[in-house]
PDB file of C-alpha atoms in Angstrom:
ATOM      1  CA  UNK A   1       0.000   0.000   0.000  1.00 51.00           C
ATOM      2  CA  UNK A   2       2.814   2.395   0.900  1.00 54.00           C
ATOM      3  CA  UNK A   3       4.580   1.663  -2.386  1.00 54.00           C
ATOM      4  CA  UNK A   4       1.322   2.200  -4.271  1.00 55.00           C
ATOM      5  CA  UNK A   5       0.776   5.564  -2.596  1.00 64.00           C
ATOM      6  CA  UNK A   6       4.360   6.581  -3.281  1.00 86.00           C
ATOM      7  CA  UNK A   7       3.896   5.993  -7.012  1.00 89.00           C
ATOM      8  CA  UNK A   8       0.685   8.035  -6.960  1.00 91.00           C
ATOM      9  CA  UNK A   9       2.672  10.842  -5.346  1.00 92.00           C
ATOM     10  CA  UNK A  10       5.530  10.529  -7.874  1.00 93.00           C
ATOM     11  CA  UNK A  11       3.256  10.710 -10.908  1.00 94.00           C
ATOM     12  CA  UNK A  12       1.291  13.541  -9.298  1.00 94.00           C
ATOM     13  CA  UNK A  13       4.485  15.548  -8.766  1.00 95.00           C
ATOM     14  CA  UNK A  14       5.675  14.854 -12.320  1.00 95.00           C
ATOM     15  CA  UNK A  15       2.257  15.864 -13.631  1.00 94.00           C
ATOM     16  CA  UNK A  16       2.489  19.104 -11.667  1.00 96.00           C
ATOM     17  CA  UNK A  17       5.949  19.861 -13.072  1.00 96.00           C
ATOM     18  CA  UNK A  18       4.973  19.233 -16.701  1.00 94.00           C
ATOM     19  CA  UNK A  19       1.687  21.097 -16.366  1.00 93.00           C
ATOM     20  CA  UNK A  20       3.474  24.002 -14.703  1.00 94.00           C
ATOM     21  CA  UNK A  21       5.773  24.373 -17.722  1.00 93.00           C
ATOM     22  CA  UNK A  22       2.866  24.085 -20.155  1.00 90.00           C
ATOM     23  CA  UNK A  23       1.002  26.808 -18.248  1.00 91.00           C
ATOM     24  CA  UNK A  24       3.944  29.181 -18.675  1.00 91.00           C
ATOM     25  CA  UNK A  25       4.111  28.617 -22.433  1.00 86.00           C
ATOM     26  CA  UNK A  26       2.061  31.725 -23.370  1.00 87.00           C
ATOM     27  CA  UNK A  27       4.467  34.107 -21.559  1.00 90.00           C
ATOM     28  CA  UNK A  28       6.512  34.940 -24.698  1.00 87.00           C
ATOM     29  CA  UNK A  29       3.292  35.707 -26.534  1.00 85.00           C
ATOM     30  CA  UNK A  30       2.191  38.095 -23.802  1.00 90.00           C
ATOM     31  CA  UNK A  31       5.592  39.719 -23.925  1.00 90.00           C
ATOM     32  CA  UNK A  32       4.805  40.472 -27.566  1.00 88.00           C
ATOM     33  CA  UNK A  33       1.464  41.935 -26.494  1.00 89.00           C
ATOM     34  CA  UNK A  34       3.280  44.114 -23.971  1.00 91.00           C
ATOM     35  CA  UNK A  35       5.794  45.314 -26.587  1.00 91.00           C
ATOM     36  CA  UNK A  36       3.093  46.058 -29.162  1.00 90.00           C
ATOM     37  CA  UNK A  37       0.763  47.522 -26.530  1.00 90.00           C
ATOM     38  CA  UNK A  38      -2.150  45.703 -28.107  1.00 89.00           C
ATOM     39  CA  UNK A  39      -3.690  42.240 -27.938  1.00 83.00           C
ATOM     40  CA  UNK A  40      -5.426  42.678 -31.282  1.00 75.00           C
ATOM     41  CA  UNK A  41      -5.162  39.511 -33.343  1.00 76.00           C
ATOM     42  CA  UNK A  42      -5.142  37.277 -30.266  1.00 81.00           C
ATOM     43  CA  UNK A  43      -8.022  35.335 -28.764  1.00 85.00           C
ATOM     44  CA  UNK A  44      -9.017  35.319 -25.103  1.00 88.00           C
ATOM     45  CA  UNK A  45     -11.048  32.101 -25.381  1.00 87.00           C
ATOM     46  CA  UNK A  46      -8.158  29.690 -24.555  1.00 86.00           C
ATOM     47  CA  UNK A  47      -7.388  31.505 -21.291  1.00 91.00           C
ATOM     48  CA  UNK A  48     -11.034  31.814 -20.245  1.00 92.00           C
ATOM     49  CA  UNK A  49     -11.617  28.103 -20.861  1.00 90.00           C
ATOM     50  CA  UNK A  50      -8.368  27.189 -19.086  1.00 89.00           C
ATOM     51  CA  UNK A  51      -9.486  29.217 -16.075  1.00 93.00           C
ATOM     52  CA  UNK A  52     -12.873  27.502 -16.111  1.00 94.00           C
ATOM     53  CA  UNK A  53     -11.174  24.108 -16.334  1.00 92.00           C
ATOM     54  CA  UNK A  54      -8.894  24.851 -13.375  1.00 94.00           C
ATOM     55  CA  UNK A  55     -11.867  26.029 -11.304  1.00 95.00           C
ATOM     56  CA  UNK A  56     -13.733  22.785 -12.030  1.00 95.00           C
ATOM     57  CA  UNK A  57     -10.819  20.590 -11.019  1.00 95.00           C
ATOM     58  CA  UNK A  58     -10.191  22.531  -7.814  1.00 95.00           C
ATOM     59  CA  UNK A  59     -13.839  22.110  -6.874  1.00 95.00           C
ATOM     60  CA  UNK A  60     -13.615  18.391  -7.688  1.00 95.00           C
ATOM     61  CA  UNK A  61     -10.399  17.967  -5.693  1.00 94.00           C
ATOM     62  CA  UNK A  62     -11.844  19.770  -2.665  1.00 93.00           C
ATOM     63  CA  UNK A  63     -14.877  17.494  -2.622  1.00 91.00           C
ATOM     64  CA  UNK A  64     -12.725  14.426  -3.102  1.00 88.00           C
ATOM     65  CA  UNK A  65     -10.567  15.524  -0.128  1.00 80.00           C
ATOM     66  CA  UNK A  66      -7.510  13.442  -1.015  1.00 83.00           C
ATOM     67  CA  UNK A  67      -6.284  15.174  -4.151  1.00 88.00           C
ATOM     68  CA  UNK A  68      -3.844  17.799  -2.937  1.00 92.00           C
ATOM     69  CA  UNK A  69      -1.717  17.536  -6.077  1.00 93.00           C
ATOM     70  CA  UNK A  70      -4.735  18.453  -8.200  1.00 94.00           C
ATOM     71  CA  UNK A  71      -5.290  21.507  -6.039  1.00 95.00           C
ATOM     72  CA  UNK A  72      -1.682  22.712  -6.274  1.00 95.00           C
ATOM     73  CA  UNK A  73      -1.383  22.756 -10.067  1.00 95.00           C
ATOM     74  CA  UNK A  74      -4.889  24.074 -10.684  1.00 96.00           C
ATOM     75  CA  UNK A  75      -4.478  26.821  -8.106  1.00 96.00           C
ATOM     76  CA  UNK A  76      -1.396  27.954  -9.996  1.00 96.00           C
ATOM     77  CA  UNK A  77      -3.385  27.714 -13.229  1.00 95.00           C
ATOM     78  CA  UNK A  78      -6.084  29.967 -11.797  1.00 96.00           C
ATOM     79  CA  UNK A  79      -3.502  32.648 -11.005  1.00 96.00           C
ATOM     80  CA  UNK A  80      -1.585  32.422 -14.293  1.00 96.00           C
ATOM     81  CA  UNK A  81      -4.724  32.301 -16.458  1.00 94.00           C
ATOM     82  CA  UNK A  82      -6.148  35.260 -14.551  1.00 96.00           C
ATOM     83  CA  UNK A  83      -2.921  37.132 -15.259  1.00 96.00           C
ATOM     84  CA  UNK A  84      -3.211  36.306 -18.961  1.00 94.00           C
ATOM     85  CA  UNK A  85      -6.833  37.429 -19.097  1.00 95.00           C
ATOM     86  CA  UNK A  86      -6.161  40.686 -17.240  1.00 95.00           C
ATOM     87  CA  UNK A  87      -3.208  41.465 -19.524  1.00 94.00           C
ATOM     88  CA  UNK A  88      -5.245  40.633 -22.616  1.00 93.00           C
ATOM     89  CA  UNK A  89      -8.115  42.789 -21.383  1.00 92.00           C
ATOM     90  CA  UNK A  90      -5.828  45.729 -20.544  1.00 93.00           C
ATOM     91  CA  UNK A  91      -4.272  45.839 -24.007  1.00 93.00           C
ATOM     92  CA  UNK A  92      -7.309  44.649 -25.950  1.00 90.00           C
ATOM     93  CA  UNK A  93      -9.439  46.805 -28.256  1.00 90.00           C
ATOM     94  CA  UNK A  94     -12.903  47.689 -27.053  1.00 90.00           C
ATOM     95  CA  UNK A  95     -14.615  45.010 -29.143  1.00 90.00           C
ATOM     96  CA  UNK A  96     -12.343  42.263 -27.834  1.00 90.00           C
ATOM     97  CA  UNK A  97     -12.803  43.465 -24.257  1.00 92.00           C
ATOM     98  CA  UNK A  98     -16.558  43.072 -24.673  1.00 94.00           C
ATOM     99  CA  UNK A  99     -16.102  39.551 -26.083  1.00 93.00           C
ATOM    100  CA  UNK A 100     -13.849  38.625 -23.149  1.00 93.00           C
ATOM    101  CA  UNK A 101     -16.389  39.875 -20.614  1.00 95.00           C
ATOM    102  CA  UNK A 102     -19.114  37.812 -22.293  1.00 95.00           C
ATOM    103  CA  UNK A 103     -16.919  34.714 -22.272  1.00 94.00           C
ATOM    104  CA  UNK A 104     -16.058  35.203 -18.598  1.00 95.00           C
ATOM    105  CA  UNK A 105     -19.729  35.545 -17.716  1.00 96.00           C
ATOM    106  CA  UNK A 106     -20.648  32.493 -19.789  1.00 94.00           C
ATOM    107  CA  UNK A 107     -17.961  30.119 -18.502  1.00 93.00           C
ATOM    108  CA  UNK A 108     -16.610  31.375 -15.199  1.00 94.00           C
ATOM    109  CA  UNK A 109     -19.705  32.957 -13.685  1.00 96.00           C
ATOM    110  CA  UNK A 110     -22.862  31.330 -15.027  1.00 96.00           C
ATOM    111  CA  UNK A 111     -21.324  28.057 -16.201  1.00 94.00           C
ATOM    112  CA  UNK A 112     -19.381  27.354 -13.048  1.00 95.00           C
ATOM    113  CA  UNK A 113     -22.186  28.769 -10.898  1.00 95.00           C
ATOM    114  CA  UNK A 114     -24.743  26.384 -12.376  1.00 95.00           C
ATOM    115  CA  UNK A 115     -22.429  23.402 -11.883  1.00 94.00           C
ATOM    116  CA  UNK A 116     -21.604  24.435  -8.325  1.00 94.00           C
ATOM    117  CA  UNK A 117     -25.164  25.032  -7.119  1.00 93.00           C
ATOM    118  CA  UNK A 118     -26.545  21.965  -8.907  1.00 91.00           C
ATOM    119  CA  UNK A 119     -24.040  19.646  -7.224  1.00 91.00           C
ATOM    120  CA  UNK A 120     -22.959  21.166  -3.915  1.00 88.00           C
ATOM    121  CA  UNK A 121     -26.334  20.831  -2.217  1.00 86.00           C
ATOM    122  CA  UNK A 122     -26.943  17.239  -3.235  1.00 86.00           C
ATOM    123  CA  UNK A 123     -27.663  15.190  -0.128  1.00 80.00           C
ATOM    124  CA  UNK A 124     -25.520  12.209  -1.058  1.00 86.00           C
ATOM    125  CA  UNK A 125     -21.793  13.136  -1.103  1.00 86.00           C
ATOM    126  CA  UNK A 126     -20.973  10.087  -3.217  1.00 88.00           C
ATOM    127  CA  UNK A 127     -23.487  11.055  -5.900  1.00 90.00           C
ATOM    128  CA  UNK A 128     -22.227  14.627  -5.782  1.00 91.00           C
ATOM    129  CA  UNK A 129     -18.598  13.712  -6.446  1.00 91.00           C
ATOM    130  CA  UNK A 130     -19.653  11.200  -9.099  1.00 90.00           C
ATOM    131  CA  UNK A 131     -21.694  13.745 -11.061  1.00 92.00           C
ATOM    132  CA  UNK A 132     -18.985  16.388 -10.769  1.00 93.00           C
ATOM    133  CA  UNK A 133     -16.384  13.845 -11.879  1.00 92.00           C
ATOM    134  CA  UNK A 134     -18.407  13.059 -15.004  1.00 92.00           C
ATOM    135  CA  UNK A 135     -18.661  16.770 -15.777  1.00 93.00           C
ATOM    136  CA  UNK A 136     -14.905  17.241 -15.386  1.00 92.00           C
ATOM    137  CA  UNK A 137     -14.176  14.180 -17.503  1.00 90.00           C
ATOM    138  CA  UNK A 138     -16.559  15.271 -20.274  1.00 89.00           C
ATOM    139  CA  UNK A 139     -15.022  18.732 -20.355  1.00 87.00           C
ATOM    140  CA  UNK A 140     -11.484  17.333 -20.382  1.00 85.00           C
ATOM    141  CA  UNK A 141     -12.366  15.015 -23.279  1.00 82.00           C
ATOM    142  CA  UNK A 142     -13.781  17.919 -25.266  1.00 78.00           C
ATOM    143  CA  UNK A 143     -10.575  19.873 -24.646  1.00 76.00           C
ATOM    144  CA  UNK A 144      -8.403  17.031 -25.907  1.00 73.00           C
ATOM    145  CA  UNK A 145     -10.407  16.891 -29.144  1.00 71.00           C
ATOM    146  CA  UNK A 146      -9.284  20.456 -29.969  1.00 66.00           C
ATOM    147  CA  UNK A 147      -5.944  19.349 -31.525  1.00 66.00           C
ATOM    148  CA  UNK A 148      -7.868  17.636 -34.343  1.00 73.00           C
ATOM    149  CA  UNK A 149      -8.125  21.032 -36.026  1.00 73.00           C
ATOM    150  CA  UNK A 150      -4.344  21.362 -35.879  1.00 76.00           C
ATOM    151  CA  UNK A 151      -3.837  17.822 -37.194  1.00 81.00           C
ATOM    152  CA  UNK A 152      -6.115  18.606 -40.116  1.00 81.00           C
ATOM    153  CA  UNK A 153      -4.193  21.791 -40.897  1.00 82.00           C
ATOM    154  CA  UNK A 154      -0.834  19.997 -40.802  1.00 83.00           C
ATOM    155  CA  UNK A 155      -2.060  17.303 -43.194  1.00 85.00           C
ATOM    156  CA  UNK A 156      -3.662  19.869 -45.489  1.00 86.00           C
ATOM    157  CA  UNK A 157      -0.655  22.216 -45.652  1.00 84.00           C
ATOM    158  CA  UNK A 158       1.992  19.489 -45.257  1.00 83.00           C
ATOM    159  CA  UNK A 159       3.711  21.879 -42.874  1.00 82.00           C
ATOM    160  CA  UNK A 160       4.321  21.746 -39.110  1.00 79.00           C
ATOM    161  CA  UNK A 161       4.886  25.468 -38.628  1.00 75.00           C
ATOM    162  CA  UNK A 162       1.537  25.645 -36.825  1.00 68.00           C
ATOM    163  CA  UNK A 163       2.351  22.691 -34.553  1.00 74.00           C
ATOM    164  CA  UNK A 164       5.428  23.227 -32.352  1.00 74.00           C
ATOM    165  CA  UNK A 165       7.022  19.902 -31.458  1.00 79.00           C
ATOM    166  CA  UNK A 166       7.944  20.948 -27.907  1.00 81.00           C
ATOM    167  CA  UNK A 167       4.332  21.774 -27.099  1.00 77.00           C
ATOM    168  CA  UNK A 168       3.111  18.431 -28.433  1.00 80.00           C
ATOM    169  CA  UNK A 169       5.832  16.614 -26.490  1.00 86.00           C
ATOM    170  CA  UNK A 170       5.050  18.263 -23.149  1.00 87.00           C
ATOM    171  CA  UNK A 171       1.305  17.793 -23.553  1.00 85.00           C
ATOM    172  CA  UNK A 172       1.909  14.111 -24.297  1.00 89.00           C
ATOM    173  CA  UNK A 173       4.167  13.740 -21.259  1.00 93.00           C
ATOM    174  CA  UNK A 174       1.570  15.496 -19.129  1.00 92.00           C
ATOM    175  CA  UNK A 175      -1.136  13.137 -20.369  1.00 92.00           C
ATOM    176  CA  UNK A 176       1.029  10.132 -19.447  1.00 94.00           C
ATOM    177  CA  UNK A 177       1.749  11.436 -15.940  1.00 95.00           C
ATOM    178  CA  UNK A 178      -1.859  12.277 -15.177  1.00 94.00           C
ATOM    179  CA  UNK A 179      -3.080   8.984 -16.649  1.00 94.00           C
ATOM    180  CA  UNK A 180      -0.926   6.972 -14.255  1.00 94.00           C
ATOM    181  CA  UNK A 181      -1.847   9.300 -11.390  1.00 94.00           C
ATOM    182  CA  UNK A 182      -5.534   8.679 -12.073  1.00 93.00           C
ATOM    183  CA  UNK A 183      -5.038   4.959 -12.665  1.00 93.00           C
ATOM    184  CA  UNK A 184      -3.031   4.340  -9.497  1.00 92.00           C
ATOM    185  CA  UNK A 185      -5.355   6.518  -7.407  1.00 91.00           C
ATOM    186  CA  UNK A 186      -8.307   4.640  -8.980  1.00 90.00           C
ATOM    187  CA  UNK A 187      -9.821   7.851 -10.335  1.00 92.00           C
ATOM    188  CA  UNK A 188     -11.046   7.174 -13.865  1.00 91.00           C
ATOM    189  CA  UNK A 189     -12.298  10.752 -14.186  1.00 91.00           C
ATOM    190  CA  UNK A 190      -8.632  11.742 -14.408  1.00 93.00           C
ATOM    191  CA  UNK A 191      -7.232   8.673 -16.172  1.00 92.00           C
ATOM    192  CA  UNK A 192      -9.703   8.280 -19.055  1.00 90.00           C
ATOM    193  CA  UNK A 193      -9.391  11.746 -20.668  1.00 90.00           C
ATOM    194  CA  UNK A 194      -5.614  11.493 -20.641  1.00 92.00           C
ATOM    195  CA  UNK A 195      -5.720   8.319 -22.736  1.00 91.00           C
ATOM    196  CA  UNK A 196      -7.182  10.465 -25.507  1.00 86.00           C
ATOM    197  CA  UNK A 197      -4.638  13.181 -24.790  1.00 85.00           C
ATOM    198  CA  UNK A 198      -1.799  10.675 -25.139  1.00 89.00           C
ATOM    199  CA  UNK A 199      -3.153   9.314 -28.444  1.00 89.00           C
ATOM    200  CA  UNK A 200      -3.492  12.773 -29.965  1.00 85.00           C
ATOM    201  CA  UNK A 201      -0.071  13.752 -28.656  1.00 84.00           C
ATOM    202  CA  UNK A 202       1.576  10.735 -30.287  1.00 88.00           C
ATOM    203  CA  UNK A 203      -0.320  11.453 -33.512  1.00 87.00           C
ATOM    204  CA  UNK A 204       0.993  15.019 -33.581  1.00 85.00           C
ATOM    205  CA  UNK A 205       4.580  13.913 -33.031  1.00 86.00           C
ATOM    206  CA  UNK A 206       4.261  11.330 -35.838  1.00 89.00           C
ATOM    207  CA  UNK A 207       2.972  14.047 -38.150  1.00 87.00           C
ATOM    208  CA  UNK A 208       5.842  16.277 -37.075  1.00 86.00           C
ATOM    209  CA  UNK A 209       8.342  13.559 -37.989  1.00 87.00           C
ATOM    210  CA  UNK A 210       6.687  13.127 -41.411  1.00 88.00           C
ATOM    211  CA  UNK A 211       6.410  16.805 -42.349  1.00 84.00           C
ATOM    212  CA  UNK A 212       9.232  18.504 -40.409  1.00 81.00           C
ATOM    213  CA  UNK A 213      11.520  18.767 -43.455  1.00 78.00           C
ATOM    214  CA  UNK A 214       8.844  20.048 -45.810  1.00 73.00           C
ATOM    215  CA  UNK A 215       9.216  23.691 -46.920  1.00 64.00           C
ATOM    216  CA  UNK A 216       7.117  26.140 -44.940  1.00 58.00           C
ATOM    217  CA  UNK A 217       4.178  27.764 -46.626  1.00 55.00           C
ATOM    218  CA  UNK A 218       3.861  31.531 -46.583  1.00 48.00           C
ATOM    219  CA  UNK A 219       0.833  32.698 -44.627  1.00 46.00           C
ATOM    220  CA  UNK A 220      -0.683  35.998 -45.667  1.00 44.00           C
ATOM    221  CA  UNK A 221      -1.579  38.523 -42.985  1.00 42.00           C
ATOM    222  CA  UNK A 222      -0.494  36.313 -40.101  1.00 44.00           C
ATOM    223  CA  UNK A 223      -1.858  36.990 -36.638  1.00 44.00           C
ATOM    224  CA  UNK A 224      -0.495  36.134 -33.257  1.00 39.00           C
ATOM    225  CA  UNK A 225      -2.911  33.842 -31.517  1.00 41.00           C
ATOM    226  CA  UNK A 226      -2.363  31.018 -29.090  1.00 41.00           C
ATOM    227  CA  UNK A 227      -3.245  27.512 -29.894  1.00 41.00           C
ATOM    228  CA  UNK A 228      -6.366  26.020 -28.419  1.00 40.00           C
ATOM    229  CA  UNK A 229      -4.103  23.370 -27.003  1.00 41.00           C
ATOM    230  CA  UNK A 230      -3.029  25.803 -24.329  1.00 43.00           C
ATOM    231  CA  UNK A 231      -6.351  24.824 -22.749  1.00 39.00           C
ATOM    232  CA  UNK A 232      -5.198  21.457 -22.134  1.00 41.00           C
ATOM    233  CA  UNK A 233      -4.511  21.802 -19.769  1.00 43.00           C
ATOM    234  CA  UNK A 234      -3.612  20.185 -18.015  1.00 41.00           C
ATOM    235  CA  UNK A 235      -5.667  18.682 -15.931  1.00 45.00           C
ATOM    236  CA  UNK A 236      -4.682  20.821 -17.504  1.00 43.00           C
ATOM    237  CA  UNK A 237      -4.846  17.586 -17.684  1.00 44.00           C
ATOM    238  CA  UNK A 238      -1.851  18.572 -19.208  1.00 38.00           C
ATOM    239  CA  UNK A 239      -2.880  22.912 -18.120  1.00 39.00           C
ATOM    240  CA  UNK A 240      -5.852  21.710 -19.188  1.00 41.00           C
ATOM    241  CA  UNK A 241      -4.000  20.197 -15.213  1.00 38.00           C
ATOM    242  CA  UNK A 242      -7.501  20.890 -16.450  1.00 37.00           C
ATOM    243  CA  UNK A 243      -3.997  21.610 -18.595  1.00 39.00           C
ATOM    244  CA  UNK A 244      -5.762  24.002 -20.890  1.00 38.00           C
ATOM    245  CA  UNK A 245      -3.154  22.956 -22.234  1.00 33.00           C
ATOM    246  CA  UNK A 246      -4.141  25.870 -22.909  1.00 38.00           C
ATOM    247  CA  UNK A 247      -0.223  24.841 -23.018  1.00 36.00           C
ATOM    248  CA  UNK A 248       6.047  24.207 -25.280  1.00 39.00           C
ATOM    249  CA  UNK A 249       7.228  26.351 -27.985  1.00 37.00           C
ATOM    250  CA  UNK A 250       4.572  29.028 -28.112  1.00 41.00           C
ATOM    251  CA  UNK A 251       3.432  30.765 -31.270  1.00 42.00           C
ATOM    252  CA  UNK A 252       6.035  33.229 -32.489  1.00 45.00           C
ATOM    253  CA  UNK A 253       5.475  36.626 -34.028  1.00 45.00           C
ATOM    254  CA  UNK A 254       4.568  36.901 -37.679  1.00 47.00           C
ATOM    255  CA  UNK A 255       4.438  33.289 -38.875  1.00 45.00           C
ATOM    256  CA  UNK A 256       4.390  30.969 -35.879  1.00 43.00           C
ATOM    257  CA  UNK A 257       0.735  30.447 -35.141  1.00 45.00           C
ATOM    258  CA  UNK A 258      -0.965  27.290 -34.025  1.00 40.00           C
ATOM    259  CA  UNK A 259      -4.660  27.595 -34.821  1.00 44.00           C
ATOM    260  CA  UNK A 260      -6.848  26.160 -37.488  1.00 45.00           C
ATOM    261  CA  UNK A 261      -7.507  29.512 -39.056  1.00 46.00           C
ATOM    262  CA  UNK A 262      -3.820  30.408 -39.176  1.00 42.00           C
ATOM    263  CA  UNK A 263      -4.332  32.751 -36.298  1.00 42.00           C
ATOM    264  CA  UNK A 264      -3.969  32.242 -32.613  1.00 43.00           C
ATOM    265  CA  UNK A 265      -3.565  25.935 -24.421  1.00 46.00           C
ATOM    266  CA  UNK A 266      -3.612  25.505 -23.066  1.00 41.00           C
ATOM    267  CA  UNK A 267      -4.333  23.072 -21.366  1.00 42.00           C
ATOM    268  CA  UNK A 268      -6.568  19.998 -19.988  1.00 44.00           C
ATOM    269  CA  UNK A 269      -4.635  20.273 -15.061  1.00 48.00           C
ATOM    270  CA  UNK A 270      -5.966  18.229 -14.870  1.00 52.00           C
TER     271      UNK A 270
END
């Protein structure tokens, strides 16, 4: 039993470390925002969703009562994603500020509020944690599906300039760590989504190996936007922990974007 618990702790610590690095991936992008004094061309959605993901996993971990390592990484994710959102909002044009406010209200106020009040007052604690776990797992699975857009773009353009290898590698490592953490702690709400995260991560690295030597295509009117994978978060499940991931070699100015539209973690912190 002691050995079993020690391995849970080891994989939890490793998951925290990987997810921590993924969460810091957008910093160079926000340095560009600071230098340009504008966040125009970026999207706030990845950071809002990453924040929502971290909030869900903290709530889940608090109810579960024996998931300190989920609380640590997602607490950090709450702070770093809040910093990203505040910075984006400060330098954003009026239209984008309005969009960000609407997204915050939709996900972080009403969305989380509905989930909280519909589960917290349930009489049976076991049913409460089970329902919340299903919600967290469903959201994490939806986050891990996001890279499909990137995979499609890589295959279509035969170029990996929109899919940094380091980001794919760290998200894959994060998925592995959180899978074993969930498996050994007998928490399938954590383990199951990371199976999908691992599969997509491996797929991206295979595509990178196939197309890495292909000539890069010129993208007209490029914009700096972060990849939706920064949501993954981890838990971020790799932020997304619930990283979020949204998650690394971040997009670079001018031509280094990582979105389906050629524009703009994560995440998945769990």
